Amino acid sequence: MSVKQTLLDFNINLPVPFNEKSIMNIKRNITEVLQEMFGTEDSVFEPKPNTMLFFFDKTETQCTVRVFPDGLVTLDVVQYIGDNTNNNTDSYPIWTKVDMIDLRDRIKTRLSCSNARYIPPITRGREICCYRETTDDRIIEYDFDRVVSSEQSPYQHVLIVHSPQFGNMLILDEIEMIAESDLVYTQALLGNGREDYNDKSVLILGGGDGGVLHELLKQNPRADTYYSQFYCMWYSLTPKQIDKSVIDASRKHLRAVCGDSLDNLRGKNYEVIIADCTQVMREFVKEKRRSYLDFQQEIQDLSIRLLSPRGKYFVQGANGFNKQNNLRLYEEQLENLCCPVEFKKEFVFVPSFLELYPFYSFRSVYSV
Amino acid sequence: MSVKQTLLDFNINLPVPFNEKSIMNIKRNITEVLQEMFGTEDSVFEPKPNTMLFFFDKTETQCTVRVFPDGLVTLDVVQYIGDNTNNNTDSYPIWTKVDMIDLRDRIKTRLSCSNARYIPPITRGREICCYRETTDDRIIEYDFDRVVSSEQSPYQHVLIVHSPQFGNMLILDEIEMIAESDLVYTQALLGNGREDYNDKSVLILGGGDGGVLHELLKQNPRADTYYSQFYCMWYSLTPKQIDKSVIDASRKHLRAVCGDSLDNLRGKNYEVIIADCTQVMREFVKEKRRSYLDFQQEIQDLSIRLLSPRGKYFVQGANGFNKQNNLRLYEEQLENLCCPVEFKKEFVFVPSFLELYPFYSFRSVYSV
């Protein structure tokens, strides 16, 4: 079962704010069009002079009309669509896009609107919620058609949903991580072919989806004598997020991303460590006998210390292209690491993100 | 000025359909939470037992609560946000995402909901409408921030809007055509590097944005002795759409797409013809003294006849990945051209389309 809510907006060419007579006139015209379209209403309510509710019980439809002081008139058409498994929807028509465009155009003509808009319907009450938002708060609707797996791990909700366009998609605590369509994401993280990983040591912080590991293993990185391994571990900024469930879900359901690289947590030249990476990094830094490490320092500080002199750090920005202020804040943070770094930024459109994201790389200026 | 409408959905764990007592209980709980959140309402209406309206005049907020028989409770929070140029919004708080998530969570707890959803807000009454839909009717919201040019030509509405992410975008009669971010679109149309255009003759049907022309000119196509030119013209399936306005708007505002290729409508090895391409094609077919041509035949029939024996036809599918039925219908149409063809299909994610689209190429099987 679901509820389909279509929004229509009208800009009225009348002097604003409306007077009582013009509001009366707008309401009378809309009432007549609604009656043409939906038949006689079963009841009408007028809780405020500028708000009207129509109930068409025979079609399980409610219409709400709101008149705003600066010329905007909004109409919500809310239709209850019962359970498809029984036949209770057969008895009344379900309004289509063509109906709603027709309704919009009739009202537009009747009220001589300068502008009339159809906003595609929101479907409420579906089993899978397909509505998400970009980092700059724009609504997007995914085409998810089924839940592939859903597990509440000790750390987070690990969800895999299927999209016909993007394949299986990993969502952690309501945040989209990666889908099977997103090889360009992994490629961007690896520097889009500008880096030579042959015989290089790599530490992957996070990467529970296995994508970076999988692509890197094709490029023959080194089994480093110092690290003794090439490492992959699950990591996020809160230490709670050290979650083997993510690796398990990815191994099963994101094969297009991780290939067989997560089938064994240990290989010829890699090891997947399930741990809080800050701790592991601290140990590495000690082993390397580097200078005093303040435990409050951020992960990037740890990283820049841990990196070999010519090493680089690669990361996806946490905000999309349109959050320029947040990107600037991040870049300022980079200026305040324990040593000066130079960074590069590249914007990449990852299919399943539906938003343009920056990918950063940085390294110590001393290594340049 | 605008109106911000946030939708919250709740699934209630009570036996359905609800009885009178449980509806009363749901409504009482929601009323209390709304009062905690927004203060005492100025008025409440209950036009139907399962519908409630709250008006909080002090904050220009309306809340509509609807209780549906199968356990879904919907809440719409509609806030009027006045003209930013005067100070009438300073007197009341404008609800943020944090507020709305808080409201959702309070109601979820109070009603012991199994599920509670925040649907990102719809902003109504903005100057530019950013809501569009995919071919399978999913809502998407663009980040358009200004209208670059808008012209009602004799044929259609030629609109160029700006998107921070995608650059300038061409929209014809409400249909998105291409944005400056979309080189992959042009590349896909040209076969993604699988074709060698050097010294080949090309006829572009449509292509008013100049993208295909611009990319092709880099590949040194032939100034064919038979065609005497390499042709580009504006074309669409309805003959009305022969619209120089599109070329003019693209030349000015889509430089990232067309480069300087539209600065002159005639060059060393090309000519842009503003005409109904079906007519031009018919003349070409006559010149080539091919067999009788029925004027009712479709454009693709014309094309396959016009093509040289080893020639190919490239086209973007008119429907996205999720409209498989429509894609099948198109492919059946290809089976009924005047001669048998073989086709190839590639799906490409063009950034500004926010949807996966097929790109087809086909040629006569006799040429294989």
XYZ file of C-alpha atoms in Angstrom:
736
model
C 0.000 0.000 0.000
C 1.119 3.555 -0.485
C -0.016 7.150 -0.603
C 0.737 9.223 -3.676
C 1.066 12.954 -3.132
C 1.320 15.263 -6.131
C 2.123 18.948 -5.638
C 0.957 21.631 -8.061
C 2.020 25.271 -7.750
C 0.444 28.331 -9.350
C 1.548 31.934 -9.574
C -1.460 34.205 -9.788
C -1.346 37.504 -11.687
C -3.268 39.593 -9.211
C -2.129 42.490 -7.073
C -0.637 41.089 -3.847
C -1.356 40.751 -1.002
C -4.682 39.353 -2.140
C -7.843 40.984 -0.903
C -10.819 39.017 0.351
C -12.588 39.175 -2.995
C -9.635 37.838 -4.988
C -9.119 34.951 -2.534
C -12.840 34.102 -2.840
C -12.503 34.165 -6.604
C -9.391 31.929 -6.621
C -11.106 29.429 -4.357
C -14.303 29.356 -6.396
C -12.382 28.706 -9.606
C -10.269 25.942 -8.090
C -13.368 24.343 -6.564
C -15.024 24.229 -9.969
C -11.984 22.657 -11.634
C -11.633 20.057 -8.867
C -15.293 19.156 -9.340
C -14.816 18.838 -13.107
C -11.870 16.560 -12.500
C -12.771 14.450 -9.479
C -16.608 14.700 -9.408
C -18.589 16.221 -6.573
C -16.599 16.264 -3.373
C -17.918 14.382 -0.369
C -16.982 17.245 1.906
C -15.184 20.570 1.857
C -13.627 22.352 4.823
C -12.340 25.852 5.125
C -10.427 26.002 8.403
C -8.888 29.368 7.479
C -9.805 31.883 4.789
C -6.713 30.907 2.800
C -6.881 27.115 3.277
C -9.362 24.642 1.823
C -9.621 20.876 2.137
C -11.571 18.690 -0.255
C -12.356 15.057 0.425
C -13.374 12.813 -2.450
C -14.090 9.676 -0.483
C -15.140 7.705 -3.547
C -11.610 7.912 -4.939
C -9.781 8.038 -1.602
C -8.455 11.463 -2.614
C -7.837 14.553 -0.501
C -6.972 17.926 -1.996
C -5.493 20.739 0.060
C -5.429 24.254 -1.378
C -3.337 26.979 0.252
C -3.273 30.599 -0.860
C -0.174 32.526 0.196
C -0.022 36.306 0.464
C 2.470 36.898 -2.346
C 0.609 35.200 -5.175
C 1.543 31.553 -4.705
C -1.300 29.040 -4.638
C -0.407 25.461 -3.772
C -2.472 22.352 -4.340
C -1.689 18.937 -2.820
C -3.454 15.941 -4.289
C -3.111 13.059 -1.834
C -4.427 9.694 -2.986
C -4.493 6.583 -0.855
C -3.586 3.536 -2.908
C -4.565 0.447 -1.000
C -2.887 -2.880 -0.790
C -2.289 -4.206 -4.282
C -2.795 -7.760 -3.098
C -6.523 -7.319 -2.704
C -8.813 -5.600 -5.134
C -9.845 -2.527 -3.211
C -8.117 -0.232 -5.701
C -10.067 -1.561 -8.655
C -13.110 0.388 -7.685
C -11.654 3.851 -8.247
C -9.262 5.430 -10.746
C -5.679 6.057 -9.691
C -4.615 9.489 -10.924
C -1.792 9.386 -13.405
C 0.709 12.018 -14.413
C -1.474 12.825 -17.430
C -4.414 13.514 -15.076
C -2.323 15.762 -12.863
C -0.884 17.718 -15.817
C -4.443 18.100 -17.068
C -5.529 19.385 -13.659
C -2.615 21.831 -13.600
C -3.410 23.133 -17.063
C -7.117 23.570 -16.328
C -6.416 25.612 -13.213
C -3.694 27.560 -14.998
C -6.141 28.563 -17.737
C -8.992 29.303 -15.349
C -6.883 31.545 -13.126
C -4.757 33.039 -15.962
C -1.603 32.037 -14.078
C 1.738 33.338 -15.261
C 3.283 30.109 -14.132
C 2.017 26.667 -13.164
C 4.190 23.805 -12.035
C 3.819 20.071 -11.693
C 6.124 18.579 -9.068
C 6.559 14.827 -9.594
C 4.663 12.835 -6.961
C 6.066 11.678 -3.652
C 5.075 8.101 -2.813
C 4.708 7.622 0.931
C 4.613 4.379 2.868
C 6.577 2.205 0.452
C 8.494 -0.674 1.939
C 11.869 0.720 0.887
C 12.420 4.433 1.327
C 13.869 5.703 -1.961
C 14.121 9.371 -0.962
C 17.555 10.654 -0.037
C 19.244 13.987 -0.229
C 22.412 15.430 -1.616
C 24.886 17.144 0.712
C 23.246 20.459 -0.256
C 19.813 19.181 0.760
C 18.290 18.477 -2.619
C 15.831 15.599 -2.794
C 16.644 12.618 -4.999
C 14.663 9.456 -5.512
C 16.486 6.195 -6.082
C 15.035 3.277 -8.000
C 15.627 0.727 -5.216
C 13.447 -2.296 -5.844
C 14.438 -4.672 -3.049
C 16.358 -5.074 0.176
C 19.181 -7.548 -0.399
C 20.367 -7.725 3.203
C 19.795 -5.749 6.354
C 21.743 -6.245 9.563
C 21.943 -4.239 12.750
C 25.572 -4.859 13.705
C 26.928 -3.796 17.110
C 28.126 -0.618 15.408
C 25.650 0.397 12.745
C 22.856 -0.556 10.396
C 24.449 -2.386 7.454
C 22.004 -2.311 4.558
C 22.369 -3.584 1.016
C 19.621 -2.559 -1.399
C 19.291 -3.293 -5.089
C 18.950 -0.659 -7.796
C 18.276 -1.730 -11.402
C 20.569 1.051 -12.607
C 23.387 0.823 -10.064
C 23.312 -2.800 -8.906
C 23.675 -3.558 -5.211
C 24.365 -0.552 -3.027
C 25.893 -0.424 0.471
C 24.210 1.951 2.925
C 25.595 2.410 6.458
C 23.314 4.104 8.982
C 21.318 5.718 6.180
C 24.441 6.974 4.352
C 25.133 5.671 0.841
C 28.657 4.276 0.570
C 29.135 2.688 -2.856
C 27.231 0.736 -5.507
C 28.323 -1.861 -8.018
C 28.160 0.764 -10.774
C 30.834 2.880 -9.141
C 34.204 1.759 -10.450
C 34.937 5.437 -11.150
C 34.755 6.038 -7.385
C 37.534 3.571 -6.693
C 39.526 4.834 -9.661
C 39.192 8.427 -8.447
C 40.350 7.406 -4.961
C 43.393 5.780 -6.522
C 44.235 8.941 -8.453
C 42.716 8.077 -11.845
C 45.745 6.421 -13.302
C 48.180 9.156 -12.319
C 49.879 6.981 -9.691
C 52.095 3.982 -10.180
C 51.385 1.510 -7.374
C 53.756 -1.130 -8.601
C 55.963 -2.153 -5.665
C 54.460 0.579 -3.422
C 53.230 0.065 0.146
C 49.640 1.052 0.768
C 47.602 1.408 3.948
C 43.840 1.508 3.338
C 41.871 3.199 6.111
C 38.300 2.044 5.839
C 37.605 0.426 2.518
C 35.336 -2.254 3.966
C 33.702 -2.577 0.554
C 36.937 -4.025 -0.810
C 36.948 -1.847 -3.943
C 40.305 -0.164 -3.393
C 41.883 -3.434 -2.298
C 40.563 -5.210 -5.384
C 41.783 -2.598 -7.851
C 45.139 -2.231 -6.115
C 45.842 -5.937 -6.122
C 45.766 -5.786 -9.933
C 48.678 -3.351 -9.796
C 51.076 -5.516 -7.865
C 51.793 -3.412 -4.794
C 54.619 -4.423 -2.506
C 54.520 -6.776 0.457
C 56.560 -4.235 2.338
C 59.308 -5.493 4.628
C 58.700 -2.793 7.154
C 54.917 -3.049 7.380
C 55.429 -6.711 6.522
C 52.026 -6.560 4.860
C 49.875 -4.355 2.732
C 46.987 -3.514 4.997
C 43.277 -3.048 4.676
C 41.021 -2.347 7.615
C 37.630 -0.977 8.333
C 37.801 2.493 9.691
C 35.650 5.533 10.243
C 36.076 8.680 12.271
C 34.205 7.259 15.247
C 36.093 4.309 16.677
C 32.832 2.380 17.034
C 32.694 1.765 13.309
C 35.105 -1.148 13.188
C 32.641 -3.448 11.687
C 33.255 -6.853 10.156
C 29.590 -6.935 9.084
C 30.441 -4.438 6.367
C 33.157 -6.682 4.983
C 30.850 -9.706 5.140
C 27.984 -7.913 3.389
C 30.332 -6.569 0.712
C 31.956 -9.934 0.091
C 28.537 -11.456 -0.514
C 26.652 -8.697 -2.274
C 29.143 -6.289 -3.819
C 31.162 -8.712 -5.942
C 31.295 -6.189 -8.789
C 33.170 -3.892 -6.386
C 35.432 -6.220 -4.387
C 35.792 -9.206 -6.727
C 37.309 -12.052 -4.736
C 39.616 -9.808 -2.727
C 37.613 -10.179 0.503
C 37.245 -13.974 0.200
C 40.366 -14.264 2.304
C 41.285 -11.632 4.841
C 44.912 -12.442 4.227
C 46.727 -12.921 0.928
C 50.183 -13.046 -0.559
C 50.730 -9.320 -0.119
C 47.845 -8.054 1.988
C 46.050 -8.463 5.265
C 42.648 -7.171 6.261
C 42.683 -6.069 9.911
C 39.392 -5.639 11.749
C 40.357 -2.981 14.255
C 40.190 0.665 15.124
C 42.708 2.015 12.666
C 43.757 4.921 14.891
C 45.146 2.390 17.340
C 46.869 0.403 14.632
C 48.298 3.579 13.186
C 49.595 4.667 16.554
C 51.422 1.375 16.876
C 52.861 1.745 13.423
C 54.049 5.228 14.254
C 55.732 3.918 17.422
C 57.341 1.069 15.538
C 58.688 3.579 13.106
C 60.071 5.448 16.149
C 58.706 8.732 14.947
C 58.321 11.710 17.192
C 55.868 12.118 20.066
C 52.287 11.576 19.062
C 49.519 13.482 20.745
C 46.522 11.147 21.063
C 44.172 14.020 20.265
C 45.668 14.488 16.850
C 43.524 13.785 13.923
C 43.750 10.855 11.648
C 45.298 12.880 8.876
C 48.004 14.019 11.195
C 48.681 10.391 12.024
C 48.706 9.607 8.364
C 51.077 12.318 7.287
C 53.480 11.200 10.003
C 53.145 7.598 9.044
C 53.643 8.146 5.353
C 57.041 7.590 3.852
C 58.702 10.849 2.759
C 57.272 10.694 -0.728
C 54.021 9.021 0.278
C 50.587 10.378 -0.561
C 47.216 10.370 1.178
C 44.065 9.923 -0.957
C 40.556 10.642 0.275
C 37.077 11.462 -0.950
C 35.733 14.785 0.318
C 32.824 14.421 2.737
C 30.818 17.119 0.960
C 29.649 17.567 -2.600
C 30.636 20.268 -5.080
C 27.884 22.619 -3.942
C 29.111 22.758 -0.340
C 32.032 25.007 -1.205
C 32.181 26.444 2.318
C 32.632 23.010 3.825
C 35.230 22.141 1.231
C 37.111 25.317 2.149
C 36.954 24.366 5.842
C 38.410 20.981 5.004
C 41.172 22.573 2.968
C 41.969 24.924 5.846
C 42.256 21.884 8.094
C 44.819 20.492 5.682
C 46.826 23.664 6.192
C 47.011 22.945 9.899
C 48.430 19.463 9.884
C 51.643 18.796 11.776
C 53.622 19.577 8.667
C 52.789 21.662 5.626
C 51.186 19.712 2.818
C 50.232 20.420 -0.745
C 46.979 19.000 -1.985
C 45.294 18.258 -5.295
C 41.570 18.121 -5.867
C 39.580 16.504 -8.660
C 35.782 16.537 -9.041
C 34.232 13.276 -10.187
C 30.654 12.310 -10.887
C 30.121 8.880 -9.343
C 26.918 7.424 -10.861
C 25.118 6.271 -7.741
C 25.960 9.454 -5.780
C 23.890 11.625 -8.145
C 26.122 14.495 -7.101
C 29.565 15.807 -8.000
C 32.188 15.030 -5.346
C 35.799 16.107 -4.798
C 38.607 13.603 -4.427
C 41.696 14.898 -2.650
C 45.268 13.789 -2.515
C 47.953 15.435 -0.439
C 51.529 14.969 0.632
C 54.134 16.724 2.692
C 55.731 19.663 0.908
C 59.078 18.365 2.165
C 58.694 15.436 -0.166
C 58.122 17.533 -3.276
C 9.616 34.017 -1.051
C 8.974 30.309 -0.852
C 7.110 27.612 1.005
C 9.013 24.717 2.531
C 7.124 21.466 2.876
C 8.677 18.608 4.823
C 7.053 15.185 4.809
C 7.407 12.740 7.702
C 6.034 9.197 7.566
C 5.402 6.799 10.443
C 4.510 3.128 10.551
C 2.532 2.367 13.676
C 2.725 -1.003 15.403
C -0.927 -1.442 16.180
C -3.421 -3.936 14.826
C -4.852 -2.529 11.587
C -7.319 -1.255 10.576
C -7.136 1.099 13.557
C -10.090 1.311 15.864
C -11.491 4.573 17.125
C -9.549 4.371 20.366
C -6.187 3.816 18.709
C -6.746 6.719 16.274
C -7.634 8.950 19.261
C -4.461 7.837 20.988
C -2.265 8.482 17.921
C -3.732 11.936 17.495
C -3.325 12.853 21.162
C 0.329 11.830 21.123
C 1.105 13.720 17.930
C -0.696 16.795 19.244
C 1.469 16.772 22.354
C 4.690 16.457 20.382
C 3.679 19.246 17.997
C 2.991 21.462 20.995
C 6.391 20.614 22.532
C 8.024 21.497 19.245
C 6.107 24.460 17.884
C 4.391 25.881 21.006
C 0.654 26.086 21.499
C -1.161 25.994 18.191
C -3.346 28.926 17.233
C -6.012 26.599 15.951
C -6.656 22.913 15.336
C -9.188 21.421 12.962
C -10.411 17.902 12.593
C -12.374 17.762 9.353
C -12.405 13.942 9.389
C -11.662 11.467 12.180
C -8.376 10.534 10.488
C -7.252 14.026 9.451
C -6.020 16.886 11.623
C -4.798 20.365 10.738
C -2.712 22.515 13.052
C -2.041 26.187 12.443
C 0.826 27.863 14.253
C 0.286 31.402 13.041
C 3.183 32.774 15.041
C 5.619 30.752 12.944
C 3.592 30.690 9.716
C 3.524 26.911 10.012
C 0.751 24.466 9.135
C 0.876 20.796 10.051
C -1.387 18.220 8.445
C -1.691 14.777 10.025
C -3.313 11.920 8.127
C -3.922 8.461 9.569
C -4.342 5.723 6.950
C -6.096 2.421 7.610
C -3.064 0.171 7.217
C -0.807 1.739 9.817
C 0.737 4.646 7.908
C 0.594 8.059 9.562
C 1.759 11.010 7.490
C 2.702 14.465 8.708
C 3.237 17.474 6.429
C 4.988 20.478 7.913
C 4.358 23.454 5.628
C 6.190 26.658 6.495
C 5.737 29.920 4.677
C 9.051 31.703 4.255
C 8.355 35.262 3.268
C 10.252 37.547 1.018
C 13.882 37.604 2.125
C 14.230 41.209 1.006
C 12.210 42.491 3.931
C 12.525 41.336 7.478
C 9.255 39.557 8.039
C 10.977 36.189 8.530
C 13.193 37.473 11.320
C 10.394 37.296 13.798
C 9.975 33.519 13.752
C 12.327 30.533 13.502
C 12.652 28.751 10.187
C 12.649 25.004 10.784
C 15.822 23.284 9.779
C 16.553 19.694 8.921
C 17.767 19.165 12.493
C 14.389 20.368 13.813
C 12.481 18.084 11.479
C 14.627 15.045 12.336
C 14.055 15.886 15.999
C 10.301 16.064 15.408
C 10.396 12.729 13.590
C 12.343 11.075 16.391
C 10.080 12.430 19.143
C 6.965 11.128 17.411
C 8.676 7.838 16.623
C 9.494 7.318 20.298
C 6.099 8.461 21.538
C 4.190 6.165 19.192
C 6.707 3.268 19.311
C 6.857 3.286 15.527
C 8.607 0.443 13.741
C 9.681 2.884 11.098
C 9.846 6.661 10.780
C 11.007 8.522 7.725
C 12.163 12.012 6.924
C 11.575 12.967 3.299
C 13.758 15.939 2.299
C 11.716 19.132 1.955
C 10.089 20.347 -1.229
C 10.521 24.087 -1.747
C 7.543 25.596 -3.540
C 7.306 28.925 -5.299
C 10.980 29.400 -6.162
C 11.751 31.466 -9.210
C 13.380 28.564 -11.057
C 11.690 25.190 -10.834
C 14.390 22.668 -9.967
C 12.123 19.602 -9.778
C 12.204 17.283 -12.753
C 11.628 13.612 -13.197
C 13.429 10.672 -14.704
C 11.837 8.703 -17.527
C 10.547 6.270 -14.886
C 8.852 9.083 -12.945
C 11.290 9.509 -10.070
C 11.661 13.008 -8.673
C 15.041 14.730 -8.903
C 15.991 18.195 -7.807
C 18.571 20.128 -9.776
C 20.778 22.834 -8.308
C 19.842 25.483 -10.898
C 20.764 28.900 -9.547
C 19.918 31.214 -12.434
C 18.263 31.509 -15.807
C 20.933 32.330 -18.392
C 18.587 32.853 -21.331
C 14.964 32.144 -22.077
C 13.380 32.539 -25.500
C 10.052 31.471 -26.886
C 11.018 30.717 -30.488
C 8.373 30.062 -33.157
C 8.892 26.357 -32.438
C 9.582 25.871 -28.754
C 10.756 27.297 -25.454
C 14.549 27.498 -25.597
C 15.863 27.768 -22.060
C 19.423 27.854 -20.751
C 19.809 27.538 -16.982
C 22.955 27.436 -14.897
C 23.885 24.622 -12.532
C 26.982 24.974 -10.328
C 27.697 21.281 -10.863
C 26.883 20.884 -14.537
C 27.459 24.351 -15.991
C 24.956 25.759 -18.458
C 22.202 23.378 -19.463
C 19.959 23.465 -22.524
C 16.271 22.723 -21.918
C 13.796 22.600 -24.821
C 10.096 22.707 -23.936
C 10.854 21.469 -20.408
C 13.063 18.590 -21.635
C 16.737 18.577 -20.630
C 18.990 18.218 -23.673
C 22.630 18.569 -22.602
C 24.827 20.445 -20.114
C 28.405 21.636 -20.293
C 29.436 18.732 -18.044
C 28.298 16.154 -20.560
C 31.210 15.386 -22.844
C 30.503 11.698 -22.174
C 27.149 12.189 -23.905
C 28.788 13.324 -27.122
C 31.456 10.652 -26.812
C 28.811 7.957 -26.334
C 26.907 9.193 -29.392
C 30.114 8.937 -31.399
C 30.658 5.351 -30.266
C 33.138 5.955 -27.433
C 36.277 5.742 -29.494
C 35.311 2.566 -31.314
C 34.827 4.366 -34.638
C 37.402 5.923 -36.909
C 35.904 9.078 -38.424
C 38.993 10.060 -40.335
C 37.990 10.729 -43.946
C 34.411 9.527 -43.319
C 31.257 11.380 -44.375
C 28.848 12.192 -41.548
C 25.312 13.523 -41.543
C 24.200 14.877 -38.148
C 20.436 14.914 -37.670
C 19.648 17.371 -34.928
C 22.726 18.276 -32.950
C 21.787 21.933 -32.533
C 23.988 22.063 -29.440
C 27.043 21.614 -31.670
C 28.631 18.961 -29.459
C 28.864 16.198 -32.043
C 30.038 18.643 -34.700
C 32.731 20.002 -32.389
C 34.094 16.604 -31.423
C 33.930 15.280 -34.985
C 35.822 18.207 -36.451
C 38.773 17.175 -34.284
C 38.802 13.853 -36.124
C 39.183 15.198 -39.641
C 36.110 13.812 -41.363
C 35.884 14.040 -45.149
C 34.511 16.842 -47.249
C 32.861 14.215 -49.394
C 32.714 14.750 -53.136
C 29.270 13.281 -53.396
C 27.669 15.142 -50.518
C 30.078 17.968 -51.266
C 29.864 18.826 -47.566
C 29.696 17.209 -44.230
C 26.337 18.217 -42.906
C 24.916 19.308 -39.594
C 21.354 20.441 -39.177
C 18.800 20.893 -36.498
C 16.288 18.130 -36.527
C 13.653 16.541 -34.366
C 10.885 14.073 -35.076
C 8.291 16.796 -35.478
C 9.164 18.953 -38.479
C 8.280 22.105 -36.513
C 11.462 21.833 -34.479
C 13.830 23.320 -37.050
C 14.988 26.002 -34.792
C 17.904 28.329 -35.289
C 17.297 29.705 -31.776
C 18.780 26.487 -30.381
C 21.976 26.956 -32.382
C 22.189 30.604 -31.329
C 21.655 29.832 -27.637
C 24.199 27.003 -27.752
C 26.809 29.096 -29.553
C 26.536 31.727 -26.831
C 26.005 29.693 -23.689
C 27.242 26.146 -24.264
C 30.809 26.898 -25.354
C 32.069 23.943 -23.325
C 29.930 21.738 -25.565
C 30.243 23.290 -29.040
C 33.537 25.157 -28.795
C 33.783 27.504 -31.787
C 32.163 25.055 -34.176
C 28.902 27.013 -34.401
C 30.600 30.397 -34.872
C 30.320 29.840 -38.602
C 27.535 27.776 -40.083
C 29.880 26.773 -42.904
C 33.477 25.645 -42.687
C 36.145 23.903 -44.721
C 34.419 20.548 -44.459
C 31.004 21.165 -42.962
C 27.810 23.100 -43.417
C 25.052 23.645 -40.878
C 21.670 23.588 -42.605
C 18.646 25.038 -40.841
C 15.916 22.931 -42.367
C 13.590 20.027 -41.856
C 16.047 17.176 -42.193
C 13.481 14.728 -43.576
C 13.173 16.931 -46.646
C 16.910 17.279 -47.049
C 17.306 13.541 -46.668
C 14.697 12.865 -49.318
C 16.586 15.050 -51.740
C 19.806 13.251 -50.940
C 18.123 9.920 -51.513
C 16.844 11.130 -54.906
C 20.248 12.426 -55.883
C 21.659 9.053 -55.025
C 19.004 7.598 -57.347
C 17.941 5.074 -54.833
C 14.649 3.280 -55.077
C 11.218 4.776 -54.516
C 10.825 6.386 -51.153
C 7.511 6.324 -49.360
C 7.035 9.702 -47.642
C 5.433 8.036 -44.666
C 8.568 6.127 -43.857
C 10.310 6.887 -40.684
C 13.491 8.790 -40.295
C 15.489 5.677 -39.551
C 14.254 4.089 -42.728
C 15.424 7.173 -44.579
C 18.713 6.947 -42.796
C 19.400 3.324 -43.480
C 18.703 3.923 -47.172
C 20.855 6.981 -47.254
C 23.800 5.401 -45.522
C 26.617 4.074 -47.579
C 26.766 0.243 -47.556
C 29.068 0.150 -44.551
C 27.626 3.243 -42.871
C 26.308 3.320 -39.320
C 23.545 5.183 -37.526
C 24.128 6.411 -33.934
C 21.387 7.559 -31.597
C 20.592 8.026 -27.906
C 17.592 6.008 -26.719
C 14.633 8.164 -25.742
C 14.078 6.243 -22.501
C 16.266 5.487 -19.524
C 17.538 2.116 -18.343
C 14.487 1.506 -16.173
C 12.017 1.746 -19.054
C 12.973 -1.661 -20.415
C 9.576 -2.128 -22.073
C 9.997 1.049 -24.082
C 13.534 0.058 -25.014
C 12.225 -3.282 -26.242
C 9.575 -1.498 -28.341
C 12.299 0.634 -29.887
C 14.397 -2.431 -30.639
C 11.396 -4.123 -32.259
C 11.001 -1.039 -34.440
C 14.593 -1.515 -35.560
C 13.662 -5.013 -36.687
C 11.049 -3.565 -39.008
C 13.120 -1.130 -41.000
C 13.208 -1.477 -44.776
C 16.185 -3.772 -44.521
C 17.411 -5.970 -41.680
C 19.843 -4.245 -39.346
C 22.029 -5.331 -36.494
C 22.278 -3.014 -33.536
C 24.575 -2.459 -30.574
C 23.580 -0.888 -27.280
C 25.705 0.697 -24.569
C 24.445 2.192 -21.290
C 26.117 5.411 -20.206
C 25.623 7.608 -17.165
C 25.615 11.195 -18.410
C 26.151 13.460 -15.364
C 23.376 15.993 -15.861
C 20.799 13.338 -16.830
C 20.941 11.736 -13.345
C 19.787 8.557 -14.997
C 21.351 5.723 -16.999
C 20.619 5.948 -20.741
C 21.219 3.596 -23.671
C 23.131 4.664 -26.764
C 22.409 2.651 -29.892
C 24.238 2.138 -33.141
C 22.969 0.058 -36.019
C 23.780 -0.812 -39.588
C 22.429 -2.956 -42.384
C 23.288 -6.632 -41.972
C 24.200 -6.656 -45.673
C 27.184 -4.498 -44.838
C 28.575 -6.834 -42.223
